[in-house]
mmCIF file of C-alpha atoms in Angstrom:
data_model
loop_
_atom_site.group_PDB
_atom_site.id
_atom_site.type_symbol
_atom_site.label_atom_id
_atom_site.label_comp_id
_atom_site.label_asym_id
_atom_site.label_seq_id
_atom_site.Cartn_x
_atom_site.Cartn_y
_atom_site.Cartn_z
ATOM 1 C CA MET A 1 -0.046 0.019 -0.060
ATOM 2 C CA SER A 2 2.446 2.659 -1.341
ATOM 3 C CA HIS A 3 0.077 5.440 -2.183
ATOM 4 C CA PRO A 4 -0.164 8.772 -0.319
ATOM 5 C CA PRO A 5 -2.999 8.980 2.142
ATOM 6 C CA TYR A 6 -6.029 10.756 1.573
ATOM 7 C CA LEU A 7 -8.965 12.259 3.640
ATOM 8 C CA CYS A 8 -12.532 11.863 2.825
ATOM 9 C CA THR A 9 -14.415 15.041 2.837
ATOM 10 C CA GLY A 10 -17.266 13.616 5.227
ATOM 11 C CA THR A 11 -14.709 13.346 7.932
ATOM 12 C CA LEU A 12 -14.342 17.251 8.182
ATOM 13 C CA GLY A 13 -17.964 17.826 8.607
ATOM 14 C CA ARG A 14 -20.492 19.762 6.452
ATOM 15 C CA GLY A 15 -18.607 23.064 6.244
ATOM 16 C CA PRO A 16 -17.393 24.749 3.062
ATOM 17 C CA TRP A 17 -15.228 22.383 0.971
ATOM 18 C CA ASP A 18 -12.555 25.057 0.189
ATOM 19 C CA GLU A 19 -12.050 25.331 4.060
ATOM 20 C CA LYS A 20 -11.774 21.427 4.219
ATOM 21 C CA ALA A 21 -9.323 21.534 1.377
ATOM 22 C CA ARG A 22 -6.923 23.896 3.506
ATOM 23 C CA ALA A 23 -7.355 21.880 6.544
ATOM 24 C CA ALA A 24 -6.595 18.606 4.736
ATOM 25 C CA SER A 25 -3.393 20.319 3.036
ATOM 26 C CA ALA A 26 -2.212 21.771 6.453
ATOM 27 C CA ALA A 27 -2.257 18.303 8.027
ATOM 28 C CA GLY A 28 -0.167 16.776 5.203
ATOM 29 C CA PHE A 29 -2.787 14.988 3.149
ATOM 30 C CA ALA A 30 -2.062 14.692 -0.570
ATOM 31 C CA ARG A 31 -5.686 14.114 -1.578
ATOM 32 C CA LEU A 32 -9.216 14.935 -0.667
ATOM 33 C CA SER A 33 -12.531 13.711 -1.832
ATOM 34 C CA ILE A 34 -15.397 15.912 -2.946
ATOM 35 C CA TYR A 35 -19.064 15.254 -3.048
ATOM 36 C CA GLY A 36 -21.029 16.085 -6.241
ATOM 37 C CA TRP A 37 -23.205 18.278 -4.017
ATOM 38 C CA GLU A 38 -20.168 20.046 -2.740
ATOM 39 C CA HIS A 39 -18.938 20.835 -6.170
ATOM 40 C CA ARG A 40 -22.279 22.230 -7.187
ATOM 41 C CA LYS A 41 -22.341 24.332 -4.095
ATOM 42 C CA LEU A 42 -18.859 25.782 -4.880
ATOM 43 C CA ARG A 43 -20.254 26.671 -8.385
ATOM 44 C CA GLU A 44 -23.236 28.278 -6.885
ATOM 45 C CA GLN A 45 -20.855 30.394 -4.725
ATOM 46 C CA GLY A 46 -18.949 31.650 -7.648
ATOM 47 C CA TRP A 47 -16.202 29.164 -7.863
ATOM 48 C CA ASP A 48 -15.545 27.906 -11.491
ATOM 49 C CA ASP A 49 -13.600 24.811 -12.109
ATOM 50 C CA ALA A 50 -10.481 26.714 -12.917
ATOM 51 C CA ALA A 51 -10.602 28.413 -9.543
ATOM 52 C CA ILE A 52 -10.999 25.187 -7.770
ATOM 53 C CA ARG A 53 -8.057 23.720 -9.679
ATOM 54 C CA SER A 54 -5.986 26.795 -8.830
ATOM 55 C CA LEU A 55 -6.933 26.448 -5.119
ATOM 56 C CA LEU A 56 -5.806 22.672 -5.525
ATOM 57 C CA ASP A 57 -2.642 23.604 -7.073
ATOM 58 C CA ASP A 58 -1.827 26.274 -4.576
ATOM 59 C CA LEU A 59 -2.389 23.710 -1.694
ATOM 60 C CA ASP A 60 -0.534 20.873 -3.587
ATOM 61 C CA LEU A 61 -3.739 18.829 -3.286
ATOM 62 C CA ARG A 62 -5.476 16.566 -5.618
ATOM 63 C CA VAL A 63 -9.085 15.323 -5.661
ATOM 64 C CA ALA A 64 -9.353 11.592 -4.575
ATOM 65 C CA GLU A 65 -12.809 10.421 -5.466
ATOM 66 C CA TYR A 66 -15.658 12.440 -6.758
ATOM 67 C CA ASP A 67 -18.226 10.878 -4.511
ATOM 68 C CA GLY A 68 -21.869 10.252 -4.324
ATOM 69 C CA VAL A 69 -22.565 10.840 -8.060
ATOM 70 C CA VAL A 70 -23.737 7.632 -9.750
ATOM 71 C CA MET A 71 -26.738 6.599 -7.485
ATOM 72 C CA THR A 72 -28.075 3.457 -9.263
ATOM 73 C CA MET A 73 -26.485 0.829 -11.254
ATOM 74 C CA GLN A 74 -29.821 0.245 -13.100
ATOM 75 C CA THR A 75 -28.967 2.638 -15.839
ATOM 76 C CA PRO A 76 -25.836 4.897 -16.725
ATOM 77 C CA GLU A 77 -28.129 7.778 -17.180
ATOM 78 C CA GLY A 78 -26.658 10.980 -15.804
ATOM 79 C CA ALA A 79 -23.164 9.247 -15.439
ATOM 80 C CA GLU A 80 -21.560 11.147 -18.313
ATOM 81 C CA ASP A 81 -22.219 14.450 -16.725
ATOM 82 C CA ALA A 82 -20.838 13.258 -13.321
ATOM 83 C CA VAL A 83 -17.690 11.911 -15.180
ATOM 84 C CA ALA A 84 -17.273 15.219 -16.910
ATOM 85 C CA ALA A 85 -17.566 17.127 -13.564
ATOM 86 C CA ALA A 86 -15.034 14.624 -11.903
ATOM 87 C CA ALA A 87 -12.632 15.018 -14.940
ATOM 88 C CA ALA A 88 -12.815 18.835 -14.700
ATOM 89 C CA LEU A 89 -11.308 18.707 -11.315
ATOM 90 C CA GLY A 90 -8.788 15.964 -11.910
ATOM 91 C CA ALA A 91 -10.301 13.503 -9.711
ATOM 92 C CA ARG A 92 -8.819 9.916 -9.465
ATOM 93 C CA SER A 93 -12.169 8.192 -9.424
ATOM 94 C CA ILE A 94 -15.877 8.508 -9.221
ATOM 95 C CA THR A 95 -18.136 6.361 -6.908
ATOM 96 C CA VAL A 96 -20.831 4.234 -8.156
ATOM 97 C CA LEU A 97 -23.646 3.699 -5.502
ATOM 98 C CA GLU A 98 -26.973 2.002 -5.282
ATOM 99 C CA HIS A 99 -29.321 4.278 -3.465
ATOM 100 C CA SER A 100 -32.496 2.893 -5.148
ATOM 101 C CA ASP A 101 -34.650 -0.126 -4.298
ATOM 102 C CA TRP A 102 -33.140 -1.965 -7.485
ATOM 103 C CA GLN A 103 -31.534 -5.232 -6.753
ATOM 104 C CA PRO A 104 -28.087 -5.442 -8.681
ATOM 105 C CA GLY A 105 -27.675 -8.974 -7.453
ATOM 106 C CA ALA A 106 -30.722 -10.329 -9.067
ATOM 107 C CA HIS A 107 -29.829 -8.572 -12.241
ATOM 108 C CA LEU A 108 -26.017 -9.065 -12.567
ATOM 109 C CA ASP A 109 -25.635 -8.844 -16.234
ATOM 110 C CA GLN A 110 -27.630 -5.492 -16.417
ATOM 111 C CA ALA A 111 -25.640 -4.090 -13.558
ATOM 112 C CA ALA A 112 -22.436 -5.130 -15.448
ATOM 113 C CA ALA A 113 -23.565 -3.540 -18.575
ATOM 114 C CA THR A 114 -24.247 -0.244 -16.663
ATOM 115 C CA LEU A 115 -20.814 -0.321 -15.000
ATOM 116 C CA ALA A 116 -19.174 -0.894 -18.259
ATOM 117 C CA VAL A 117 -20.646 2.049 -19.873
ATOM 118 C CA ILE A 118 -19.663 4.153 -16.907
ATOM 119 C CA ALA A 119 -16.244 2.800 -16.888
ATOM 120 C CA ASP A 120 -15.811 3.377 -20.519
ATOM 121 C CA GLN A 121 -16.894 7.061 -20.086
ATOM 122 C CA ALA A 122 -14.581 7.468 -17.242
ATOM 123 C CA ALA A 123 -11.536 5.768 -19.097
ATOM 124 C CA GLU A 124 -11.846 8.758 -21.674
ATOM 125 C CA HIS A 125 -10.578 10.974 -18.985
ATOM 126 C CA GLY A 126 -8.185 8.511 -17.132
ATOM 127 C CA ILE A 127 -10.584 8.158 -14.285
ATOM 128 C CA LEU A 128 -11.609 4.846 -12.359
ATOM 129 C CA ALA A 129 -15.118 3.835 -11.820
ATOM 130 C CA LEU A 130 -15.454 2.243 -8.423
ATOM 131 C CA ILE A 131 -18.434 0.537 -6.893
ATOM 132 C CA GLU A 132 -18.931 1.127 -3.195
ATOM 133 C CA PRO A 133 -21.102 -1.430 -1.422
ATOM 134 C CA PHE A 134 -22.782 0.020 1.580
ATOM 135 C CA ALA A 135 -24.537 -1.724 4.648
ATOM 136 C CA TRP A 136 -28.211 -0.733 4.034
ATOM 137 C CA SER A 137 -28.093 -0.695 0.230
ATOM 138 C CA PRO A 138 -29.513 -3.610 -2.031
ATOM 139 C CA LEU A 139 -25.775 -3.776 -3.041
ATOM 140 C CA ASP A 140 -24.329 -4.308 0.510
ATOM 141 C CA ASP A 141 -21.985 -7.318 -0.314
ATOM 142 C CA HIS A 142 -18.647 -6.898 -1.880
ATOM 143 C CA ARG A 143 -18.822 -10.463 -3.282
ATOM 144 C CA VAL A 144 -21.822 -9.364 -5.499
ATOM 145 C CA ALA A 145 -20.021 -6.124 -6.368
ATOM 146 C CA ALA A 146 -17.026 -8.227 -7.385
ATOM 147 C CA GLU A 147 -19.054 -10.282 -9.654
ATOM 148 C CA ILE A 148 -20.564 -7.133 -11.461
ATOM 149 C CA VAL A 149 -16.896 -5.910 -11.844
ATOM 150 C CA GLU A 150 -15.884 -9.088 -13.328
ATOM 151 C CA ARG A 151 -18.684 -9.273 -15.762
ATOM 152 C CA ALA A 152 -18.231 -5.609 -16.906
ATOM 153 C CA ASP A 153 -14.734 -6.555 -17.961
ATOM 154 C CA SER A 154 -13.393 -3.089 -17.831
ATOM 155 C CA PRO A 155 -9.861 -2.497 -16.686
ATOM 156 C CA ASN A 156 -10.577 0.910 -14.911
ATOM 157 C CA ALA A 157 -13.594 -0.629 -13.005
ATOM 158 C CA GLY A 158 -13.183 -1.729 -9.416
ATOM 159 C CA LEU A 159 -14.188 -1.835 -5.872
ATOM 160 C CA LEU A 160 -14.110 0.844 -3.225
ATOM 161 C CA LEU A 161 -13.893 -1.083 0.030
ATOM 162 C CA ASP A 162 -15.158 0.815 3.184
ATOM 163 C CA THR A 163 -14.235 -1.014 6.431
ATOM 164 C CA TRP A 164 -17.244 0.312 8.209
ATOM 165 C CA HIS A 165 -19.515 -1.040 5.671
ATOM 166 C CA LEU A 166 -17.676 -4.201 5.505
ATOM 167 C CA TRP A 167 -18.274 -4.723 9.252
ATOM 168 C CA ARG A 168 -21.784 -3.719 9.294
ATOM 169 C CA GLY A 169 -22.713 -5.533 6.091
ATOM 170 C CA PRO A 170 -23.348 -9.317 5.476
ATOM 171 C CA GLU A 171 -19.505 -10.079 5.432
ATOM 172 C CA HIS A 172 -18.943 -9.055 9.062
ATOM 173 C CA GLY A 173 -15.581 -7.677 8.352
ATOM 174 C CA GLN A 174 -14.180 -10.450 6.147
ATOM 175 C CA VAL A 175 -13.127 -9.998 2.529
ATOM 176 C CA ASP A 176 -13.826 -13.251 0.744
ATOM 177 C CA LEU A 177 -10.839 -14.895 -0.601
ATOM 178 C CA ALA A 178 -12.483 -15.239 -4.008
ATOM 179 C CA ILE A 179 -12.332 -11.544 -4.535
ATOM 180 C CA ASP A 180 -9.424 -10.586 -6.943
ATOM 181 C CA PRO A 181 -7.156 -8.281 -4.889
ATOM 182 C CA ALA A 182 -6.529 -6.187 -8.005
ATOM 183 C CA MET A 183 -10.211 -5.317 -8.023
ATOM 184 C CA ILE A 184 -9.826 -3.316 -4.730
ATOM 185 C CA LYS A 185 -8.603 0.212 -5.893
ATOM 186 C CA ALA A 186 -9.341 2.301 -2.888
ATOM 187 C CA ILE A 187 -9.887 1.605 0.852
ATOM 188 C CA GLN A 188 -11.855 3.937 3.157
ATOM 189 C CA VAL A 189 -11.075 3.346 6.842
ATOM 190 C CA GLY A 190 -13.257 3.787 9.888
ATOM 191 C CA ASP A 191 -14.171 1.836 13.005
ATOM 192 C CA THR A 192 -17.453 0.549 14.423
ATOM 193 C CA GLY A 193 -18.922 0.409 17.965
ATOM 194 C CA PRO A 194 -19.856 -2.911 19.462
ATOM 195 C CA ASP A 195 -22.000 -5.357 17.564
ATOM 196 C CA PRO A 196 -25.752 -4.361 18.030
ATOM 197 C CA VAL A 197 -27.990 -6.484 20.133
ATOM 198 C CA GLY A 198 -30.168 -8.087 17.724
ATOM 199 C CA PRO A 199 -30.406 -7.417 13.830
ATOM 200 C CA PRO A 200 -30.192 -3.672 13.251
ATOM 201 C CA THR A 201 -32.795 -2.189 11.030
ATOM 202 C CA PRO A 202 -31.579 -0.237 7.873
ATOM 203 C CA GLU A 203 -32.591 2.974 9.456
ATOM 204 C CA GLU A 204 -30.481 2.258 12.582
ATOM 205 C CA ILE A 205 -27.401 1.238 10.475
ATOM 206 C CA ALA A 206 -27.715 4.399 8.468
ATOM 207 C CA TYR A 207 -27.924 6.567 11.517
ATOM 208 C CA GLU A 208 -24.982 4.939 13.131
ATOM 209 C CA CYS A 209 -23.023 5.397 9.934
ATOM 210 C CA ILE A 210 -23.631 9.063 9.563
ATOM 211 C CA HIS A 211 -23.502 9.989 13.162
ATOM 212 C CA HIS A 212 -21.374 7.562 15.150
ATOM 213 C CA ARG A 213 -18.399 6.127 13.285
ATOM 214 C CA LEU A 214 -15.217 5.887 15.224
ATOM 215 C CA MET A 215 -11.674 6.593 14.344
ATOM 216 C CA PRO A 216 -9.642 3.531 13.179
ATOM 217 C CA GLY A 217 -8.466 1.759 16.432
ATOM 218 C CA ASP A 218 -11.025 3.325 18.642
ATOM 219 C CA GLY A 219 -13.780 0.721 18.011
ATOM 220 C CA HIS A 220 -14.418 -3.071 17.805
ATOM 221 C CA GLY A 221 -13.210 -3.721 14.183
ATOM 222 C CA ASP A 222 -9.791 -5.271 13.635
ATOM 223 C CA ILE A 223 -8.704 -2.708 11.298
ATOM 224 C CA VAL A 224 -4.900 -3.420 11.459
ATOM 225 C CA GLY A 225 -5.653 -7.183 10.943
ATOM 226 C CA LEU A 226 -7.899 -6.528 7.889
ATOM 227 C CA LEU A 227 -5.274 -4.230 6.317
ATOM 228 C CA ALA A 228 -2.597 -6.696 7.007
ATOM 229 C CA ASP A 229 -4.508 -9.522 5.339
ATOM 230 C CA LEU A 230 -5.358 -7.367 2.296
ATOM 231 C CA ALA A 231 -1.732 -6.325 1.978
ATOM 232 C CA ALA A 232 -0.675 -9.975 2.235
ATOM 233 C CA ARG A 233 -3.103 -10.815 -0.581
ATOM 234 C CA GLY A 234 -1.476 -8.347 -2.870
ATOM 235 C CA VAL A 235 -3.958 -5.289 -2.427
ATOM 236 C CA ASP A 236 -2.169 -1.999 -3.271
ATOM 237 C CA ALA A 237 -4.786 0.653 -2.949
ATOM 238 C CA PRO A 238 -4.885 4.205 -1.556
ATOM 239 C CA LEU A 239 -6.035 4.437 2.154
ATOM 240 C CA ALA A 240 -8.503 7.145 3.251
ATOM 241 C CA ILE A 241 -9.738 8.048 6.557
ATOM 242 C CA GLU A 242 -13.613 8.361 6.475
ATOM 243 C CA VAL A 243 -15.283 8.947 9.733
ATOM 244 C CA PHE A 244 -18.791 10.356 10.096
ATOM 245 C CA SER A 245 -19.147 11.533 13.506
ATOM 246 C CA ASP A 246 -21.212 13.985 15.604
ATOM 247 C CA GLU A 247 -18.183 14.512 17.915
ATOM 248 C CA LEU A 248 -15.810 15.244 15.094
ATOM 249 C CA ASN A 249 -18.356 17.730 13.604
ATOM 250 C CA ALA A 250 -18.101 19.716 16.731
ATOM 251 C CA LEU A 251 -14.401 20.377 16.251
ATOM 252 C CA GLU A 252 -12.648 22.780 13.703
ATOM 253 C CA PRO A 253 -11.780 20.994 10.440
ATOM 254 C CA GLU A 254 -8.095 21.506 10.827
ATOM 255 C CA VAL A 255 -8.167 19.837 14.292
ATOM 256 C CA VAL A 256 -9.970 16.897 12.646
ATOM 257 C CA ALA A 257 -7.490 16.723 9.748
ATOM 258 C CA HIS A 258 -4.606 16.649 11.950
ATOM 259 C CA GLN A 259 -6.286 13.823 14.138
ATOM 260 C CA SER A 260 -6.881 11.967 10.913
ATOM 261 C CA MET A 261 -3.236 12.237 9.795
ATOM 262 C CA ALA A 262 -2.155 11.104 13.337
ATOM 263 C CA CYS A 263 -4.442 7.969 13.033
ATOM 264 C CA PHE A 264 -3.014 7.240 9.683
ATOM 265 C CA GLU A 265 0.518 7.425 10.945
ATOM 266 C CA GLU A 266 -0.261 5.088 13.769
ATOM 267 C CA LEU A 267 -1.865 2.598 11.180
ATOM 268 C CA LYS A 268 1.279 2.907 8.975
ATOM 269 C CA ALA A 269 3.626 2.182 11.878
ATOM 270 C CA ARG A 270 1.552 -0.939 13.090
ATOM 271 C CA LEU A 271 1.453 -2.310 9.687
ATOM 272 C CA ALA A 272 5.110 -1.384 8.923
ATOM 273 C CA LEU A 273 4.075 0.344 5.721
#
């Protein structure tokens, strides 16, 4: 895992993205993600893409993933605009999510065809198209997502693995050995609280996800063991800190950014990266 660390924008709360960018840079991060809605808000505030790129250059910062932009795998409709927006900021990847009630696992060929179209559009700009399974989605299983990537057969399509969703999803923190390590092209790291008493509802999982994630090492997930296992399998992907937390939201972005970098450095030391 030889890539520079990056920070997910949600870790720094919901303040202005340009302030988050300054905080991330001050803490030593090389990349920061951006949500599609944050990009649109910047434009509404008078930032054009050239000004955003200029800010990034001044901060020696790059956009990691352009997040939350492809919201269903049922159709590639709208993906072309999302890819163009990501390309305008020089993003490394776009995130493909399933936020509808559609069941990709029951329609693998259709989901794969959609991903292939998105990946082809992204490839024209040198951008990766990464599926992110999440715990209350119809696509909550990395094994299903890997099958979709395999069927799509596009070299720039892959998986974004979020450790929080891995623990709260059906895999319970374990990455199936059948998943090709080369498919995992980014890893977001966050920790979970103790296992819920009884099966949680999707609403409970979503609430915990947005309000009560923990910094890696502060919870009950074996983050170091998981990352060591993935590295031993040959996974070589950027690591990001993604922790949505009401407690962190109460702090200044630069404080959280420095905490995040300290957390990354501790992970790096424990993994001997």
